[in-house]
Amino acid sequence: MSDILIQNTTAFFEKSFGSKPEKVVLSPGRINIIGEHIDYNDGFVLPAAIDKVICFAFEKNNSKKSKVIAIDLNEEFEIDLTQEVKLSDVVWTNYIRGVIKQLQDNGYSFDGFNCVFSSNIPVGSGLSSSAALECGTLFGIKQLFDLKIEKVDIALLGQKAEHWVGINCGIMDQFSSVHGLENKVIKLDCNTLDFEYHNADFKDYSLILMDSNVKHSLFTSEYNTRRIECEQGLAIIKSNFPEVKSFRDCSEEQLLSIQDKMSETVFKRVHFVVKEINRVIKACEALDKGDIELLGQLLFETHYGLSQEYEVSCAELDMLVDTAKADDAIIGSRVMGGGFGGCTINLIKKGHENQVKSKFSNLYLDTFGIELKFYDVKISNGTTLL
């Protein structure tokens, strides 16, 4: 699929600028296998780059202006690199403007360039197309002008660009887009940026996302509330167990012993966090042993926690996971991402994919009157030069 994308992108570049691109870059979206809502609670996440990418074609244009064309949107913009970078009403351009601003603010010197890009990452699906756009643009400029920028700094600059746009994201999306390796997941500490790779050979199972095609508006307000509730819970834990510095130091036994000192809601939130941190560790062990059935069970457990304890699921997602749990062809399923909509991630026995898609598609349409989308994904390399 990426071969066609690469051909179309480079052909469009040649047609637009009358020359072959000097650099062609692929920058992937990402999934998170397990470890949801614990990046801001001192936990680990377990993301991976996937084979859904943005393809960029670049050349120097020997001027102080850069021209960028978004093929899929049939839109383009030009930016004068000698002028102060400002936000635009055309939202997609701001991610690229933000990248240029971060590079300039951090003392990197580069001139004008021409760029076209096209994507097969489904937009709005929670696969982080914005991080792929930022990291791909950064990587392309780095390669074009031979800038000395480490991988981790590409991720950090991409994150800062997104903050400048107005989205206060964590580091996971950019980090996994840059650091991804084929058939490997990344166990990442979002605070220290320490990371390690673990095997991701799913053997007899396919990784398929089911896109609920819903996004409930609760997310932003509820997200902020969850953070406050977790902070309250951690303060109570620390006051009873001074040796506990963060949730990753807290055992479930310690938490259960002081359950009566918390409100029911705060207890549920922190109980999920403590168990999810442990599930990430168990998931890494399961992957290293090739125990994909155990990984699947952990996905089901995470969904139960997100739905019943952290309460960030919704009727559509719960229906998809409940149906998956009752299906012998599916060994694991959970909501992926912040919640209140988006995708479920599913481990499905090879050979049963079409049958599962047909069944779920019909059932979901009958229940909610909404079309279900499916994305087959493979774990792939991070941002790379062709």
Coordinates of C-alpha atoms in Angstrom, one line a residue:
M1 CA 0.0 0.0 0.0
S2 CA 2.9 2.4 0.8
D3 CA 4.5 1.7 -2.6
I4 CA 1.5 3.2 -4.4
L5 CA 1.5 6.1 -1.9
I6 CA 5.3 6.7 -2.6
Q7 CA 4.8 6.6 -6.4
N8 CA 1.8 9.0 -6.3
T9 CA 3.6 11.4 -4.0
T10 CA 6.8 11.6 -6.0
A11 CA 4.9 11.9 -9.3
F12 CA 2.8 14.8 -7.9
F13 CA 6.1 16.4 -6.7
E14 CA 7.6 16.2 -10.2
K15 CA 4.4 17.5 -11.8
S16 CA 4.3 20.4 -9.4
F17 CA 7.9 21.5 -9.3
G18 CA 9.3 20.0 -12.5
S19 CA 12.1 18.1 -10.8
K20 CA 12.6 14.9 -8.9
P21 CA 12.6 15.2 -5.1
E22 CA 16.0 15.2 -3.3
K23 CA 14.6 13.4 -0.2
V24 CA 11.6 11.1 0.3
V25 CA 10.5 10.4 3.9
L26 CA 8.0 8.0 5.4
S27 CA 6.6 8.9 8.9
P28 CA 4.2 6.5 10.6
G29 CA 1.2 6.7 12.8
R30 CA 1.2 4.7 16.0
I31 CA -0.9 2.4 18.2
N32 CA -0.6 1.8 21.9
I33 CA -0.8 -1.9 22.8
I34 CA -1.5 -1.3 26.5
G35 CA -0.9 1.4 29.2
E36 CA -3.7 3.9 28.8
H37 CA -4.1 7.0 30.9
I38 CA -1.0 6.2 32.9
D39 CA 1.5 8.3 31.0
Y40 CA 0.5 11.3 33.3
N41 CA 0.4 8.9 36.3
D42 CA 4.1 7.9 36.3
G43 CA 3.4 4.7 34.4
F44 CA 4.8 3.1 31.3
V45 CA 3.2 3.1 27.8
L46 CA 3.7 0.4 25.2
P47 CA 3.3 2.0 21.8
A48 CA 4.5 0.9 18.3
A49 CA 4.8 2.6 14.9
I50 CA 2.5 1.1 12.3
D51 CA 2.4 0.6 8.5
K52 CA 0.1 3.6 8.0
V53 CA 2.3 6.5 7.0
I54 CA 2.6 10.0 5.6
C55 CA 4.9 10.2 2.6
F56 CA 6.9 13.4 2.1
A57 CA 8.9 14.5 -0.9
F58 CA 11.4 17.4 -0.4
E59 CA 13.8 19.5 -2.3
K60 CA 15.8 22.7 -1.6
N61 CA 14.6 25.7 -3.6
N62 CA 17.5 28.1 -3.0
S63 CA 15.3 30.8 -1.5
K64 CA 14.1 32.0 1.9
K65 CA 10.5 30.7 1.3
S66 CA 9.1 27.3 1.6
K67 CA 6.1 25.9 -0.3
V68 CA 4.2 22.9 1.0
I69 CA 1.4 21.1 -0.8
A70 CA -1.1 18.7 1.0
I71 CA -2.1 16.4 -1.9
D72 CA -5.1 14.8 0.0
L73 CA -6.6 18.2 0.9
N74 CA -5.8 19.8 -2.5
E75 CA -4.4 22.8 -0.5
E76 CA -1.0 24.5 -0.3
F77 CA 0.7 27.3 1.5
E78 CA 3.9 29.3 1.4
I79 CA 5.9 30.6 4.4
D80 CA 8.6 33.3 4.4
L81 CA 11.4 32.0 6.6
T82 CA 12.6 35.5 7.3
Q83 CA 9.3 36.5 9.0
E84 CA 8.0 35.7 12.4
V85 CA 6.0 32.4 12.4
K86 CA 2.4 32.9 13.3
L87 CA -0.7 30.7 13.7
S88 CA -3.0 30.5 10.7
D89 CA -6.7 29.8 10.4
V90 CA -5.8 26.9 8.1
V91 CA -5.2 24.4 10.9
W92 CA -3.1 21.7 9.1
T93 CA -0.5 24.3 8.1
N94 CA 0.1 25.1 11.8
Y95 CA 1.7 21.8 12.5
I96 CA 4.3 22.6 9.8
R97 CA 4.6 26.2 10.9
G98 CA 5.1 25.0 14.4
V99 CA 8.0 22.7 13.3
I100 CA 9.7 25.6 11.5
K101 CA 9.3 27.8 14.5
Q102 CA 10.8 25.2 16.9
L103 CA 13.8 24.6 14.6
Q104 CA 14.4 28.4 14.4
D105 CA 13.9 29.0 18.1
N106 CA 16.4 26.3 18.9
G107 CA 19.1 27.8 16.6
Y108 CA 18.9 25.5 13.6
S109 CA 19.8 27.2 10.3
F110 CA 18.1 26.1 7.1
D111 CA 16.8 27.7 3.9
G112 CA 13.7 27.4 1.7
F113 CA 12.3 24.1 0.5
N114 CA 9.5 22.6 -1.5
C115 CA 7.5 19.8 -0.1
V116 CA 4.5 17.7 -1.0
F117 CA 2.9 15.0 1.2
S118 CA 0.2 12.5 1.1
S119 CA -1.1 10.0 3.7
N120 CA -2.8 6.6 4.2
I121 CA -3.2 7.2 8.0
P122 CA -7.0 7.4 8.6
V123 CA -7.5 11.0 10.0
G124 CA -9.4 11.2 13.3
S125 CA -8.9 7.6 14.1
G126 CA -6.6 8.1 17.0
L127 CA -3.5 6.9 15.1
S128 CA -1.7 10.2 15.6
S129 CA -1.5 11.6 12.1
S130 CA -0.4 15.0 13.6
A131 CA 2.7 13.5 15.2
A132 CA 3.6 11.8 11.9
L133 CA 3.2 15.2 10.1
E134 CA 5.4 16.9 12.6
C135 CA 8.1 14.2 12.8
G136 CA 8.2 13.7 9.1
T137 CA 8.6 17.4 8.4
L138 CA 11.3 17.6 11.0
F139 CA 13.1 14.6 9.6
G140 CA 12.9 15.8 6.1
I141 CA 14.3 19.3 6.9
K142 CA 17.1 17.6 9.0
Q143 CA 18.1 15.4 6.0
L144 CA 17.8 18.1 3.4
F145 CA 20.0 20.6 5.3
D146 CA 22.2 18.0 7.1
L147 CA 21.1 19.3 10.6
K148 CA 22.5 17.5 13.6
I149 CA 19.3 16.5 15.5
E150 CA 19.0 13.3 17.5
K151 CA 15.9 11.1 17.3
V152 CA 14.8 12.0 20.7
D153 CA 15.1 15.7 19.9
I154 CA 12.9 15.2 16.8
A155 CA 10.3 13.8 19.1
L156 CA 10.6 16.6 21.6
L157 CA 10.6 19.3 18.9
G158 CA 7.5 17.7 17.4
Q159 CA 5.8 17.7 20.8
K160 CA 6.6 21.4 21.3
A161 CA 5.3 22.2 17.8
E162 CA 2.0 20.6 18.8
H163 CA 1.9 22.5 22.1
W164 CA 2.4 25.7 20.0
V165 CA -0.6 24.7 17.9
G166 CA -2.6 24.5 21.1
I167 CA -2.8 20.8 21.8
N168 CA -1.2 19.8 25.1
C169 CA -0.1 16.3 24.1
G170 CA 2.3 14.0 25.9
I171 CA 5.4 12.6 24.3
M172 CA 4.2 9.1 23.4
D173 CA 2.9 9.9 19.8
Q174 CA 6.0 11.6 18.5
F175 CA 8.4 9.3 20.4
S176 CA 6.9 6.1 18.9
S177 CA 6.6 7.7 15.4
V178 CA 10.4 8.4 15.4
H179 CA 11.7 5.4 17.4
G180 CA 9.5 2.6 16.0
L181 CA 11.0 -0.7 14.9
E182 CA 9.4 -3.4 12.8
N183 CA 7.9 -6.1 15.0
K184 CA 8.9 -4.3 18.2
V185 CA 6.9 -2.4 20.8
I186 CA 8.5 0.3 22.9
K187 CA 8.2 0.3 26.7
L188 CA 8.5 4.0 27.4
D189 CA 8.8 6.0 30.5
C190 CA 7.1 9.3 29.5
N191 CA 8.9 11.2 32.3
T192 CA 12.5 10.2 31.9
L193 CA 12.2 9.1 28.2
D194 CA 14.0 5.9 29.2
F195 CA 12.8 3.1 26.8
E196 CA 13.4 -0.5 25.8
Y197 CA 12.2 -2.6 22.9
H198 CA 10.1 -5.8 23.3
N199 CA 9.3 -8.4 20.7
A200 CA 5.9 -8.0 19.0
D201 CA 5.5 -11.2 17.0
F202 CA 1.7 -11.9 17.2
K203 CA 2.2 -15.3 15.5
D204 CA -1.2 -16.7 14.7
Y205 CA -3.1 -13.5 15.3
S206 CA -3.8 -10.4 13.3
L207 CA -3.9 -6.9 14.8
I208 CA -7.1 -5.1 13.7
L209 CA -8.6 -1.8 14.8
M210 CA -12.3 -1.3 14.8
D211 CA -13.2 2.4 14.4
S212 CA -16.4 3.2 16.3
N213 CA -16.9 6.3 14.2
V214 CA -18.0 8.2 17.3
K215 CA -16.2 10.8 19.4
H216 CA -18.2 12.0 22.4
S217 CA -17.6 15.5 23.6
L218 CA -17.0 14.5 27.2
F219 CA -13.4 13.8 26.7
T220 CA -11.7 17.1 27.5
S221 CA -13.6 17.9 30.7
E222 CA -13.5 14.3 31.9
Y223 CA -9.8 14.0 31.2
N224 CA -9.0 17.0 33.4
T225 CA -11.3 15.6 36.1
R226 CA -9.5 12.2 36.0
R227 CA -6.1 13.9 36.5
I228 CA -7.4 15.8 39.6
E229 CA -8.9 12.6 41.0
C230 CA -5.7 10.7 40.6
E231 CA -3.7 13.5 42.2
Q232 CA -6.1 13.4 45.2
G233 CA -5.7 9.6 45.4
L234 CA -1.9 9.7 45.3
A235 CA -1.8 12.4 48.0
I236 CA -3.8 10.0 50.3
I237 CA -1.5 7.1 49.5
K238 CA 1.6 9.2 50.2
S239 CA 0.2 10.4 53.6
N240 CA -0.3 6.7 54.6
F241 CA 2.8 5.3 53.0
P242 CA 5.5 8.0 53.0
E243 CA 7.9 5.6 51.1
V244 CA 5.6 5.8 48.0
K245 CA 6.8 8.5 45.7
S246 CA 4.5 7.7 42.7
F247 CA 1.9 5.2 41.6
R248 CA 4.5 2.8 40.3
D249 CA 5.8 2.4 43.9
C250 CA 2.3 1.5 45.2
S251 CA 1.1 -2.1 45.5
E252 CA -2.5 -3.1 45.1
E253 CA -2.4 -4.5 48.7
Q254 CA -1.3 -1.1 50.1
L255 CA -4.1 0.6 48.2
L256 CA -6.8 -1.9 49.3
S257 CA -5.7 -1.3 53.0
I258 CA -6.6 2.4 52.8
Q259 CA -9.7 2.1 50.6
D260 CA -11.9 3.4 53.3
K261 CA -9.8 6.7 53.4
M262 CA -10.9 7.6 49.8
S263 CA -14.1 8.4 48.2
E264 CA -15.5 5.5 46.1
T265 CA -14.7 7.4 42.9
V266 CA -11.2 8.3 43.8
F267 CA -10.5 4.7 44.8
K268 CA -11.8 3.4 41.5
R269 CA -9.5 5.7 39.6
V270 CA -6.3 4.9 41.4
H271 CA -7.1 1.2 41.5
F272 CA -7.2 1.2 37.7
V273 CA -3.9 3.1 37.6
V274 CA -2.0 0.8 39.9
K275 CA -3.3 -2.3 38.1
E276 CA -2.7 -0.9 34.6
I277 CA 1.0 -0.1 35.5
N278 CA 1.3 -3.8 36.5
R279 CA -0.5 -4.9 33.3
V280 CA 2.1 -3.1 31.1
I281 CA 4.9 -5.0 32.9
K282 CA 3.0 -8.3 32.5
A283 CA 2.4 -7.5 28.8
C284 CA 6.1 -7.0 28.1
E285 CA 6.8 -10.4 29.8
A286 CA 4.0 -12.0 27.7
L287 CA 5.4 -10.6 24.5
D288 CA 8.9 -11.7 25.3
K289 CA 7.7 -15.3 25.9
G290 CA 5.4 -15.2 22.8
D291 CA 2.4 -15.7 25.1
I292 CA -0.1 -13.8 22.9
E293 CA -3.1 -15.4 24.6
L294 CA -2.0 -13.8 27.9
L295 CA -1.5 -10.5 26.2
G296 CA -5.1 -10.8 24.9
Q297 CA -6.4 -11.4 28.4
L298 CA -4.6 -8.3 29.6
L299 CA -6.3 -6.3 26.9
F300 CA -9.7 -7.4 28.1
E301 CA -8.8 -6.6 31.7
T302 CA -7.6 -3.1 30.6
H303 CA -10.9 -2.5 28.9
Y304 CA -12.9 -3.5 32.0
G305 CA -10.8 -1.1 34.1
L306 CA -11.2 1.8 31.6
S307 CA -14.9 1.2 31.4
Q308 CA -15.9 0.4 35.0
E309 CA -13.2 2.0 37.1
Y310 CA -11.7 4.9 35.0
E311 CA -15.1 5.4 33.3
V312 CA -13.8 6.7 30.0
S313 CA -15.6 4.2 27.7
C314 CA -19.0 4.5 26.1
A315 CA -21.9 2.3 25.0
E316 CA -20.5 1.8 21.5
L317 CA -17.0 0.7 22.7
D318 CA -18.4 -1.5 25.4
M319 CA -20.6 -3.2 22.9
L320 CA -17.7 -3.9 20.6
V321 CA -15.5 -5.3 23.4
D322 CA -18.4 -7.4 24.9
T323 CA -19.1 -8.9 21.5
A324 CA -15.4 -9.6 21.1
K325 CA -15.2 -11.3 24.4
A326 CA -18.0 -13.7 23.4
D327 CA -16.3 -14.5 20.0
D328 CA -13.9 -17.5 20.0
A329 CA -11.9 -15.9 17.2
I330 CA -10.9 -12.9 19.3
I331 CA -8.5 -13.3 22.2
G332 CA -8.2 -9.7 23.3
S333 CA -9.9 -6.3 22.8
R334 CA -10.0 -2.9 24.4
V335 CA -10.6 0.7 23.8
M336 CA -7.4 2.4 22.5
G337 CA -6.7 6.0 23.3
G338 CA -8.4 8.6 25.6
G339 CA -11.8 7.0 25.4
F340 CA -15.4 8.2 24.8
G341 CA -15.0 7.0 21.2
G342 CA -12.3 6.1 18.7
C343 CA -11.0 2.6 18.1
T344 CA -10.8 -0.7 19.8
I345 CA -7.6 -2.7 19.3
N346 CA -8.2 -6.5 18.7
L347 CA -6.2 -9.6 18.4
I348 CA -8.0 -11.9 16.0
K349 CA -7.1 -15.5 14.9
K350 CA -5.6 -15.5 11.4
G351 CA -8.1 -16.8 8.9
H352 CA -11.1 -15.4 10.8
E353 CA -10.6 -11.7 9.9
N354 CA -13.3 -11.4 7.2
Q355 CA -15.9 -13.4 9.1
V356 CA -15.3 -11.2 12.2
K357 CA -15.5 -8.0 10.2
S358 CA -18.8 -9.0 8.6
K359 CA -20.3 -10.0 11.8
F360 CA -19.3 -6.9 13.7
S361 CA -20.2 -4.6 10.9
N362 CA -23.8 -5.9 10.7
L363 CA -24.2 -6.0 14.4
Y364 CA -22.9 -2.5 15.0
L365 CA -25.0 -1.0 12.2
D366 CA -28.1 -2.7 13.5
T367 CA -27.4 -1.5 17.1
F368 CA -26.3 2.1 16.6
G369 CA -27.0 2.9 12.9
I370 CA -23.3 3.7 12.5
E371 CA -20.9 2.2 10.0
L372 CA -17.9 0.4 11.6
K373 CA -14.5 0.9 9.9
F374 CA -11.6 -1.6 10.1
Y375 CA -7.9 -1.0 9.9
D376 CA -5.5 -3.9 9.5
V377 CA -2.2 -2.8 11.0
K378 CA 1.3 -4.2 11.2
I379 CA 4.0 -3.0 13.5
S380 CA 6.6 -1.1 11.5
N381 CA 9.6 1.1 11.4
G382 CA 9.7 4.7 12.6
T383 CA 10.3 7.8 10.5
T384 CA 12.8 6.9 7.8
L385 CA 14.5 8.1 4.7
L386 CA 13.8 6.1 1.5

